[in-house]
Short mmCIF file of C-alpha atoms and ligand atoms in Angstrom, two decimals:
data_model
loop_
_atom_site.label_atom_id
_atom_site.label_comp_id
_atom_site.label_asym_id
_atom_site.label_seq_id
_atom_site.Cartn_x
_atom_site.Cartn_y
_atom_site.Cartn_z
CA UNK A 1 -11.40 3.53 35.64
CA UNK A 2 -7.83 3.13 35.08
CA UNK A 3 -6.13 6.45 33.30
CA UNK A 4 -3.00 5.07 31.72
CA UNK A 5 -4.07 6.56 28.89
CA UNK A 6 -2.26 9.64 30.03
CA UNK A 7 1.08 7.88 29.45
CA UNK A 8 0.58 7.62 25.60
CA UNK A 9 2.07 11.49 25.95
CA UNK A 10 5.35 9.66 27.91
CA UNK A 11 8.65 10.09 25.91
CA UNK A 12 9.65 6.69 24.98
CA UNK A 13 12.65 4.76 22.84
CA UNK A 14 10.96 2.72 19.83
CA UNK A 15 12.82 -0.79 20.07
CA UNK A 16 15.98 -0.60 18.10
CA UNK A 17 15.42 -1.66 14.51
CA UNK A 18 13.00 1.01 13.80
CA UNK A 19 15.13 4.20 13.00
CA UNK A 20 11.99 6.69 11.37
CA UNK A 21 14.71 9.02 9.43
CA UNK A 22 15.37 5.35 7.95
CA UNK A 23 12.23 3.49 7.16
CA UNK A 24 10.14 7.10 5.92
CA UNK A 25 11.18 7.95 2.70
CA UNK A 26 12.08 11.43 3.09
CA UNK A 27 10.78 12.11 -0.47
CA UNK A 28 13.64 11.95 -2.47
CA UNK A 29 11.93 11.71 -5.79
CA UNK A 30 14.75 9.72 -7.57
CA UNK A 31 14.81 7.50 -4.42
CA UNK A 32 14.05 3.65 -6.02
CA UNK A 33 12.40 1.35 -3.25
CA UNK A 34 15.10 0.24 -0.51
CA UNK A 35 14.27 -3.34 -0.31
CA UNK A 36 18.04 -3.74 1.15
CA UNK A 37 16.26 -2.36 4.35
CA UNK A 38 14.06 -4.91 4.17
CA UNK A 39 13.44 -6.54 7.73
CA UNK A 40 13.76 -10.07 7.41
CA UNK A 41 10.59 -12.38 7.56
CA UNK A 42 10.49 -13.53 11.13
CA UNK A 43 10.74 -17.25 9.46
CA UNK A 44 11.41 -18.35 5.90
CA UNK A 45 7.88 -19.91 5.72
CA UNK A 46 6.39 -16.22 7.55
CA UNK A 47 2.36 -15.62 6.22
CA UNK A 48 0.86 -13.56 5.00
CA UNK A 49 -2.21 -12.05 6.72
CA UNK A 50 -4.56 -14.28 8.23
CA UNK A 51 -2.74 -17.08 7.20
CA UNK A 52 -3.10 -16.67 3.79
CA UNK A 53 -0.68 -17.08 0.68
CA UNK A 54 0.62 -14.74 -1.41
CA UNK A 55 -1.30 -16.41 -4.50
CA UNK A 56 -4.23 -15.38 -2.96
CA UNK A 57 -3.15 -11.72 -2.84
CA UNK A 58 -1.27 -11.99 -6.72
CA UNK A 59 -4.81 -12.06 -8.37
CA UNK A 60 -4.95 -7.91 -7.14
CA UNK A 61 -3.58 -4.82 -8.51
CA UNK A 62 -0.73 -3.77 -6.47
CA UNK A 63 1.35 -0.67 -7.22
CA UNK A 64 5.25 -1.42 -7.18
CA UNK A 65 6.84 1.96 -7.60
CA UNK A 66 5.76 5.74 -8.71
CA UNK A 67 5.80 6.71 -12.01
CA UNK A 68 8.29 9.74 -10.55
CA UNK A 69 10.69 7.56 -9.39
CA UNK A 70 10.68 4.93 -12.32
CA UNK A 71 11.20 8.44 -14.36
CA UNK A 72 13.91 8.95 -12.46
CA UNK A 73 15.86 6.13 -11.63
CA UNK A 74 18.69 5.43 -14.56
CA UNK A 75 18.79 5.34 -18.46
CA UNK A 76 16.77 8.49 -19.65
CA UNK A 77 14.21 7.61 -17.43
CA UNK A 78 12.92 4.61 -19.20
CA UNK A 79 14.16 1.71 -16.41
CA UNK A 80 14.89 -1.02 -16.13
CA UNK A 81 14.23 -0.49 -12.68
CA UNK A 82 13.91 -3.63 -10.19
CA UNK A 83 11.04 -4.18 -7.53
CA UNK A 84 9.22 -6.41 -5.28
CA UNK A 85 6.28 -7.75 -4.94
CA UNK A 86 4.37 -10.61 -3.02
CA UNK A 87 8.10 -12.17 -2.40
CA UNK A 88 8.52 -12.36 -6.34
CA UNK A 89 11.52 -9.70 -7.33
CA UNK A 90 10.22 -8.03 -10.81
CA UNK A 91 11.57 -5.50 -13.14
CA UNK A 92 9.92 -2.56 -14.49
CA UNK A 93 10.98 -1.20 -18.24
CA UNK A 94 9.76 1.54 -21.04
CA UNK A 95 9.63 -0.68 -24.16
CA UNK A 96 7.93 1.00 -27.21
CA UNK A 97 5.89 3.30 -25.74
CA UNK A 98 4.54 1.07 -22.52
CA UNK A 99 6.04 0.09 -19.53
CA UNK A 100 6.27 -3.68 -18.71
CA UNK A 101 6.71 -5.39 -15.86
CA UNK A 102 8.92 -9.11 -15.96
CA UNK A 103 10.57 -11.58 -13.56
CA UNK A 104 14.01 -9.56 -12.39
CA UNK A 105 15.54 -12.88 -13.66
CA UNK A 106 17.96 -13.61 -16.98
CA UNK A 107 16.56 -16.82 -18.01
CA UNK A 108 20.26 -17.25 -19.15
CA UNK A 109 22.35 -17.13 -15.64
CA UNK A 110 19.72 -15.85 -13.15
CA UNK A 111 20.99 -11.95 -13.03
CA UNK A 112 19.26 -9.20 -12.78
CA UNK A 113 17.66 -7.38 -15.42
CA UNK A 114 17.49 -4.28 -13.47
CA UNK A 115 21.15 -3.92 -14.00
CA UNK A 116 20.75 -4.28 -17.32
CA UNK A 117 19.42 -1.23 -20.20
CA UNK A 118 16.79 -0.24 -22.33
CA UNK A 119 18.17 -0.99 -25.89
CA UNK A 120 15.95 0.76 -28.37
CA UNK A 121 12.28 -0.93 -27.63
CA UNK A 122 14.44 -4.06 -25.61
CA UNK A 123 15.48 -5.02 -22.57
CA UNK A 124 19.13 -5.88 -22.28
CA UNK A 125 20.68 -7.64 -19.60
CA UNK A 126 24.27 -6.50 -18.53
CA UNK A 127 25.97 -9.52 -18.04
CA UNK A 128 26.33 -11.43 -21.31
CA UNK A 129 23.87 -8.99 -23.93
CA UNK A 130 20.82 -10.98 -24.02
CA UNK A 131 17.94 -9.13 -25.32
CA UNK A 132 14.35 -9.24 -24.40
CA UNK A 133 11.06 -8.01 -26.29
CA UNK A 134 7.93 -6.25 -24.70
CA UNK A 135 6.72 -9.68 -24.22
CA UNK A 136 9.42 -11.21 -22.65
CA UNK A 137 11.13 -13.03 -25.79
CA UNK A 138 14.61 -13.37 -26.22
CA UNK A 139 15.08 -11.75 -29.71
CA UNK A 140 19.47 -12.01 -29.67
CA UNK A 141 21.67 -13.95 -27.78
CA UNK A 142 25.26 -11.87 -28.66
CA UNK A 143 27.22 -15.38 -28.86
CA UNK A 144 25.40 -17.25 -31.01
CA UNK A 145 26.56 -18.10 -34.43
CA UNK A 146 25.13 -17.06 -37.49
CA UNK A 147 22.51 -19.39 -38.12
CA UNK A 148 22.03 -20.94 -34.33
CA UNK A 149 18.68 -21.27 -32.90
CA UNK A 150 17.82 -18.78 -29.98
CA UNK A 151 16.24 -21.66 -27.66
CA UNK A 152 13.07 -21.84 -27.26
CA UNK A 153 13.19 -21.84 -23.29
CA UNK A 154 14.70 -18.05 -23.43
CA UNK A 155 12.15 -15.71 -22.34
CA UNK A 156 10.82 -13.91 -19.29
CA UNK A 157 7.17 -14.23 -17.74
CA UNK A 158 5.76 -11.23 -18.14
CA UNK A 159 2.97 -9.44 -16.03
CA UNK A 160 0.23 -7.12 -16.88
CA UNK A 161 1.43 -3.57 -16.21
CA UNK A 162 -0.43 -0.31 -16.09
CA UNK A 163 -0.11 2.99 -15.18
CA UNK A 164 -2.73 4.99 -13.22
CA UNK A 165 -2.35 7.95 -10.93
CA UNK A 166 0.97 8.20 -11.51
CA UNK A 167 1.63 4.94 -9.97
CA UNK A 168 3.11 1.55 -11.76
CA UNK A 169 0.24 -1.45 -10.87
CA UNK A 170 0.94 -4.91 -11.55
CA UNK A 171 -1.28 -7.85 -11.55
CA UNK A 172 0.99 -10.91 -11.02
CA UNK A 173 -2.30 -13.54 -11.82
CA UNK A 174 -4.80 -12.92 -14.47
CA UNK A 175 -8.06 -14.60 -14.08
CA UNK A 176 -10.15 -13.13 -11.13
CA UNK A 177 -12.51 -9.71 -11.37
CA UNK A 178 -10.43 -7.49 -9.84
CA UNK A 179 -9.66 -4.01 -11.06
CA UNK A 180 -7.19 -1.01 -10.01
CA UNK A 181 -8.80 0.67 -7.23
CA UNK A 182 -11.16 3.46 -8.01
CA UNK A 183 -9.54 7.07 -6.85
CA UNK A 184 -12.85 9.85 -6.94
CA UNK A 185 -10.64 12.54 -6.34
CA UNK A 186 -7.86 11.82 -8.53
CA UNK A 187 -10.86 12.66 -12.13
CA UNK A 188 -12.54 15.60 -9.49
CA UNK A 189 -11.92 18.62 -11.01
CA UNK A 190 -12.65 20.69 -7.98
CA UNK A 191 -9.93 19.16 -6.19
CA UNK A 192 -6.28 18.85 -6.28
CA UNK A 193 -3.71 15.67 -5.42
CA UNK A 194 -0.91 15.63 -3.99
CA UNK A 195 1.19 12.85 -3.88
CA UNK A 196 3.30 11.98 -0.45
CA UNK A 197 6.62 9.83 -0.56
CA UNK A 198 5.58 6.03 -0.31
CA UNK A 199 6.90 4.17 2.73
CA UNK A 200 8.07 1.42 3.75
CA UNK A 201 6.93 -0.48 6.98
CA UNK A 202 8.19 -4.13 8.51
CA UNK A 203 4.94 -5.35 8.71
CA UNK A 204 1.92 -6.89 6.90
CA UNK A 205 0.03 -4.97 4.29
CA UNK A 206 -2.62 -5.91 6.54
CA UNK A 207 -1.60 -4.73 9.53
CA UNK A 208 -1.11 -1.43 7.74
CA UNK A 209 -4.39 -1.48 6.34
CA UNK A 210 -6.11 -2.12 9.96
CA UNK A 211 -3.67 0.42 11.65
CA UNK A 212 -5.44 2.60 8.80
CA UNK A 213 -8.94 2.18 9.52
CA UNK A 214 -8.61 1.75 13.03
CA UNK A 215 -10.78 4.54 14.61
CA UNK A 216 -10.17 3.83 17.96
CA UNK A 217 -6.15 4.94 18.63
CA UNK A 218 -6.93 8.29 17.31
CA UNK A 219 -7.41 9.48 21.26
CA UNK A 220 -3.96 7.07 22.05
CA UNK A 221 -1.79 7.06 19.01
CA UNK A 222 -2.58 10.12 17.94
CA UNK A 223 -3.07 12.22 21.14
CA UNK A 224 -2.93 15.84 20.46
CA UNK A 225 -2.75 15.62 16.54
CA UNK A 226 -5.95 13.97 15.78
CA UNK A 227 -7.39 13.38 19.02
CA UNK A 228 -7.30 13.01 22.88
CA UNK A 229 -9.36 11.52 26.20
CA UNK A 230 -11.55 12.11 26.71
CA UNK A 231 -13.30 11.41 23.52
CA UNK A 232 -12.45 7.73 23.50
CA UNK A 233 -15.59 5.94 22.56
CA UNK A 234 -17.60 5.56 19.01
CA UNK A 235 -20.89 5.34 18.19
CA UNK A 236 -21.65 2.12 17.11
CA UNK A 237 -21.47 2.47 13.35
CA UNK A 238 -23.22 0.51 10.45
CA UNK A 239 -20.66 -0.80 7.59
CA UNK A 240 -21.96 -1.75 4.31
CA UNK A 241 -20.00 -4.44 2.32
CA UNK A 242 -20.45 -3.58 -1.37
CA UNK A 243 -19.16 -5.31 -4.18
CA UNK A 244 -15.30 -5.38 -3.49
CA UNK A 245 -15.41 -2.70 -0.68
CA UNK A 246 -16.40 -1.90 2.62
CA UNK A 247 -17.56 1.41 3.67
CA UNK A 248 -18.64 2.96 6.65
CA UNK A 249 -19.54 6.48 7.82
CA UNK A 250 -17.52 7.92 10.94
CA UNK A 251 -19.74 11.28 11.69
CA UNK A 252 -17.96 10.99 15.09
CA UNK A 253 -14.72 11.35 14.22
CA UNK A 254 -13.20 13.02 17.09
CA UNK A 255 -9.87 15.40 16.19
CA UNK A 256 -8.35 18.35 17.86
CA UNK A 257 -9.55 21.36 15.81
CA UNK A 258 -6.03 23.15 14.77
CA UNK A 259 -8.20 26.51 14.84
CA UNK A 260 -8.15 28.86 11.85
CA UNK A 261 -5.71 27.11 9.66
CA UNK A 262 -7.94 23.52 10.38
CA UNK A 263 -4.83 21.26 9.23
CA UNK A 264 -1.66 21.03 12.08
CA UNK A 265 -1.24 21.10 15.20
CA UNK A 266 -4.01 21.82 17.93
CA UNK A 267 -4.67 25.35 18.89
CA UNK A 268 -5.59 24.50 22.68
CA UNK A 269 -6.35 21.61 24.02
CA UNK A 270 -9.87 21.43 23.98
CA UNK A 271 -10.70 22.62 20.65
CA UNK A 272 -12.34 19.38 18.80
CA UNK A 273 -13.99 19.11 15.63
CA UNK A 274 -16.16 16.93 14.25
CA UNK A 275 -15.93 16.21 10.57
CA UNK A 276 -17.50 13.36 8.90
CA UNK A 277 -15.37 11.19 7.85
CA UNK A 278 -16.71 8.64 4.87
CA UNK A 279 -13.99 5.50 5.15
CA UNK A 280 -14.53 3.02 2.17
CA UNK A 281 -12.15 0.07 1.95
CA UNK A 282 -11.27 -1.34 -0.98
CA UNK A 283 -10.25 -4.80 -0.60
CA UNK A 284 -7.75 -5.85 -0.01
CA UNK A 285 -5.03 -3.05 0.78
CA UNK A 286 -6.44 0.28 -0.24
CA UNK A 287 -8.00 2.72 1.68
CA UNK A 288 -9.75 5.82 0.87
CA UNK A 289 -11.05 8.66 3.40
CA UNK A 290 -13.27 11.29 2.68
CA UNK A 291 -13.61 14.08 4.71
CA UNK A 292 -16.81 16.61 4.43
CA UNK A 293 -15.27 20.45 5.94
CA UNK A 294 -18.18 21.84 5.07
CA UNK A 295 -20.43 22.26 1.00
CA UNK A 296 -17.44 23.74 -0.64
CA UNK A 297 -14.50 21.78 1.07
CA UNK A 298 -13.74 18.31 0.97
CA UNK A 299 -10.81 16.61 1.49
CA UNK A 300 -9.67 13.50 0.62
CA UNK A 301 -6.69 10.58 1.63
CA UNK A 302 -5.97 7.35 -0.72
CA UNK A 303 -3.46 5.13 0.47
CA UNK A 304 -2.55 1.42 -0.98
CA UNK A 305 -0.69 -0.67 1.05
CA UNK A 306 1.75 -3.04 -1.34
CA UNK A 307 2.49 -6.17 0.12
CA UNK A 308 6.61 -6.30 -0.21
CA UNK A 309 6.52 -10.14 1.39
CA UNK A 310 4.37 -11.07 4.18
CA UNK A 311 5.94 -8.98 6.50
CA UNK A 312 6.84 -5.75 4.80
CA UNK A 313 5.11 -3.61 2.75
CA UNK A 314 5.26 -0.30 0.97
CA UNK A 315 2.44 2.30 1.11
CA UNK A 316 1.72 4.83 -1.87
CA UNK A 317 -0.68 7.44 -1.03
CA UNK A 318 -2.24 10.27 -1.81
CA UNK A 319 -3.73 13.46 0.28
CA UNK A 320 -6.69 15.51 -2.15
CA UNK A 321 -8.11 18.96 -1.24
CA UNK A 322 -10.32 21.63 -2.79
CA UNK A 323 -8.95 24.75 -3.03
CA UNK A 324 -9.62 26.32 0.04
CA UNK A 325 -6.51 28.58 0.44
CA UNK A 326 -4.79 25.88 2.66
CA UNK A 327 -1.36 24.82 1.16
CA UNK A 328 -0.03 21.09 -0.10
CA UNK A 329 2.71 21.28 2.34
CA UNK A 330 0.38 21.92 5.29
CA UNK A 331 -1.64 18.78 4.61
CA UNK A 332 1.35 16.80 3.65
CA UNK A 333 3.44 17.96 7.02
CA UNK A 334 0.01 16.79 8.66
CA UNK A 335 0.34 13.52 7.57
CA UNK A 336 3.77 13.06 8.22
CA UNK A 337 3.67 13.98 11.54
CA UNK A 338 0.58 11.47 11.73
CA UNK A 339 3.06 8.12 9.94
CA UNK A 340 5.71 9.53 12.66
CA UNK A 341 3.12 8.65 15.27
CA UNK A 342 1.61 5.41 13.84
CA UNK A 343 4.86 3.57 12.88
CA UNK A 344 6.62 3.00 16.06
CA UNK A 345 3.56 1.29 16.92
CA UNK A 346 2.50 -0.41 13.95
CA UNK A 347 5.99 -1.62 13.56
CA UNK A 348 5.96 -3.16 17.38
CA UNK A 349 3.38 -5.66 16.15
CA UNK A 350 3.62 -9.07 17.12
CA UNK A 351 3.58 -11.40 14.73
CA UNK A 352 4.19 -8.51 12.09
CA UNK A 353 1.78 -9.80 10.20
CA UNK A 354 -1.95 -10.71 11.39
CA UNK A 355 -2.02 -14.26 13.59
CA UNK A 356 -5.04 -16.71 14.12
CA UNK A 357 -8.04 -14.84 16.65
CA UNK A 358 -6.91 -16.70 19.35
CA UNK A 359 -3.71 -14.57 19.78
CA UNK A 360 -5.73 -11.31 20.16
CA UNK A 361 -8.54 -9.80 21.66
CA UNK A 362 -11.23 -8.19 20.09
CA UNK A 363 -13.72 -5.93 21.37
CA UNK A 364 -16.78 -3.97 19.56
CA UNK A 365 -14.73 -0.92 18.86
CA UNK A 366 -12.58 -2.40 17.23
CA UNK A 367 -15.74 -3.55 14.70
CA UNK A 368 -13.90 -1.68 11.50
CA UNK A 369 -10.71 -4.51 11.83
CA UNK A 370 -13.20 -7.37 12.49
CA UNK A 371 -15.26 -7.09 9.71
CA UNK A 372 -12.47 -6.76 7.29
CA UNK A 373 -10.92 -9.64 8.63
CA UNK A 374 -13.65 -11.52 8.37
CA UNK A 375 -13.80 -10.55 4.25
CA UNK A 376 -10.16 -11.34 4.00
CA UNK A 377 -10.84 -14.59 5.13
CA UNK A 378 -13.25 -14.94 3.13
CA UNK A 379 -11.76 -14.18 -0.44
CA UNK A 380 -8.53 -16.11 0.68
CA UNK A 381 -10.65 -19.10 1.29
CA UNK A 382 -12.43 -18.67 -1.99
CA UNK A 383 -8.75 -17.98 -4.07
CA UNK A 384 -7.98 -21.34 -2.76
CA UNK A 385 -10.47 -22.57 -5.06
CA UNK A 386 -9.84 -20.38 -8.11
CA UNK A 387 -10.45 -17.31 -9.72
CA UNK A 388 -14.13 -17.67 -10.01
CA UNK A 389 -14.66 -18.22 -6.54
CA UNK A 390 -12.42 -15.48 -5.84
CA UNK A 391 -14.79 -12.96 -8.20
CA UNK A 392 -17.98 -14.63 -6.43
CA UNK A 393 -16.44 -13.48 -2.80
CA UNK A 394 -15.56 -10.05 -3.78
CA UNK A 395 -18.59 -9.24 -5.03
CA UNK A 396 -20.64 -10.35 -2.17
CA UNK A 397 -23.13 -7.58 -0.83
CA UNK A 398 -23.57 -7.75 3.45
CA UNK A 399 -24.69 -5.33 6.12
CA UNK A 400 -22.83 -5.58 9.19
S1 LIG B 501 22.64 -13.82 -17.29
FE1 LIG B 501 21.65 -12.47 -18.64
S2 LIG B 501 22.72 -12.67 -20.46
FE2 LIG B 501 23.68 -14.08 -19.16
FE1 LIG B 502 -2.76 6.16 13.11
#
């Protein structure tokens, strides 16, 4: 049996556009989303995942920034602060008491409202004073005359906007049964969450997602933090599709046991543990794992993976614990070395975001990726023909 496995350890140059210090967010918490680092789409026309189109993925909840770093971005903390999603720039604002999220687009000239300011309970835009109401209506043009009309054409689409642990979610199509992912931990007394700086990545949401729950790299991409040859090989392991999830139990998760402080870096190298590890996936792009320590100590990871365009996305996430004496910055500086790990590669992909089967090759391990493929497929088929369809798919039940 070959053993290049043992090269995974080799020191190695990630290919030249990927500079970590660059593309992790090193946490700044007044750090808006750096969409000028954006890596271009590979072609104007690029896909999204699976070759499907961003309408099909606009009839989700997506979060677009934190509500930290909306707090703290300009103006008393109230925005306007501009973002992206699904290829569609957007602005996010504090008017009245709720923040709203609009096309980053004057319908005057075209510029930015993100440049503009929160006037009162408006939006104005900076470049000739037009104002804008919580639902997107131009209420003063500054250069009209007394008595002209404000046309009826000036107004911004505006998007359904909520907040929910701590993040800013939009919903960029109404219509389909889709709700903002359910977080257990987040309402769990017993346990405590602690946020980690979102990220961006030049890839697919998708290929984040699968990179994600992905059980077999742990021994490659991962060697000596959560795992090692030679425990390369998984029981085969039931996954139930529920409505608008998958989930599957992973009682064979292998890891190197860091010894008495359990989080960090392996004690010796043949110290494993074996913690079961509860994955659910929430389609499309979030991801929860639960992990069982033992009665009294759980912890738990949420990540959503924001689709930026088809080929970059941003990932907010979330690491939970109970109290068990262990600190947030041990878990958190667990996790970071982890995205150190998994980027280089993730980022490598080819095409950045996921092809047609034909360009790759499967095998049974890899049965986590296939089967939510296979439900992507299926719900982008079924948003082709329209939100009903779309709320049939997601709520079929399977066993696989
Ligand atoms: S472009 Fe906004 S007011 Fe002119
Ligand atoms: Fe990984």
């Amino acid at each position: 049996m070959a053993q290049n496995w043992l090269n995974a350890k080799l020191p190695y140059h990630p290919p030249e556009w990927i500079e970590p210090s660059d593309m992790i967010d090193p946490g700044s918490p007044c750090k808006p989303p750096e969409y000028r680092k954006l890596k271009p789409l590979s072609r104007p026309d690029a896909h999204y995942d699976l070759g499907s189109t961003a309408d099909t993925w606009k009839y989700f909840w997506h979060p677009v920034a934190t509500v930290k770093e909306f707090r703290s971005h300009a103006h008393g903390g109230k925005g306007p602060m501009s973002t992206m999603l699904l290829g569609q720039r957007l602005v996010i604002a504090e008017l009245g008491e709720k923040i709203c999220a609009f096309d980053d687009r004057c319908a005057h000239r075209g510029a930015s409202l993100g440049l503009g300011w929160v006037d009162g309970d408006q939006l104005r835009c900076r470049y000739h004073g037009w104002c804008y109401s919580d639902a997107g209506k131009c209420t003063e043009i500054p250069t009209l005359n007394e008595g002209d009309p404000i046309p009826a054409r000036a107004k911004i689409k505006e998007y359904e906007c909520e907040v929910r642990y701590d993040l800013i979610w939009v919903r960029l199509t109404p219509g389909a049964d889709t709700t903002i992912p359910h977080f257990p931990a987040w309402s769990d007394t017993t346990m405590t969450c602690h946020a980690g700086a979102p990220y961006l990545w030049p890839v697919s949401a998708g290929r984040r997602i699968e990179n994600f729950i992905d059980v077999t790299h742990l021994a490659f991409g991962h060697q000596g933090t959560l795992g090692g040859p030679p425990h390369t090989r998984f029981k085969p392991y039931p996954i139930e599709q529920k409505a608008g999830r998958l989930e599957f139990l992973n009682d064979t998760f292998l890891a190197f046991n860091p010894g008495d402080a359990t989080y960090g870096p392996p004690s010796s190298p043949d110290s494993v543990m074996l913690a079961p590890a509860a994955y659910q996936v929430i389609l499309p792009f979030t991801m929860i794992i639960s992990f069982r320590w033992s009665a009294t100590k759980d912890t738990q990871l949420f990540m959503h993976a924001t689709p930026i365009d088809a080929e970059n996305c941003r990932s907010y996430w979330f690491t939970c614990l109970t109290s068990d004496g262990s600190s947030a910055e041990e878990h958190l500086a667990l996790q970071s070395i982890v995205l150190t790990e998994d980027l280089p590669l993730v980022a490598s992909h080819s095409p950045r975001a996921i092809g047609e089967p034909h360009e790759e090759v499967s095998v049974p391990g890899d049965k986590s990726d296939i089967i939510w493929r296979k439900r992507m497929r299926e719900l982008a088929n079924a948003a082709n023909e329209g939100p009903e369809a779309l709320s049939r798919a997601l709520h079929e039940e399977g066993n696989y």
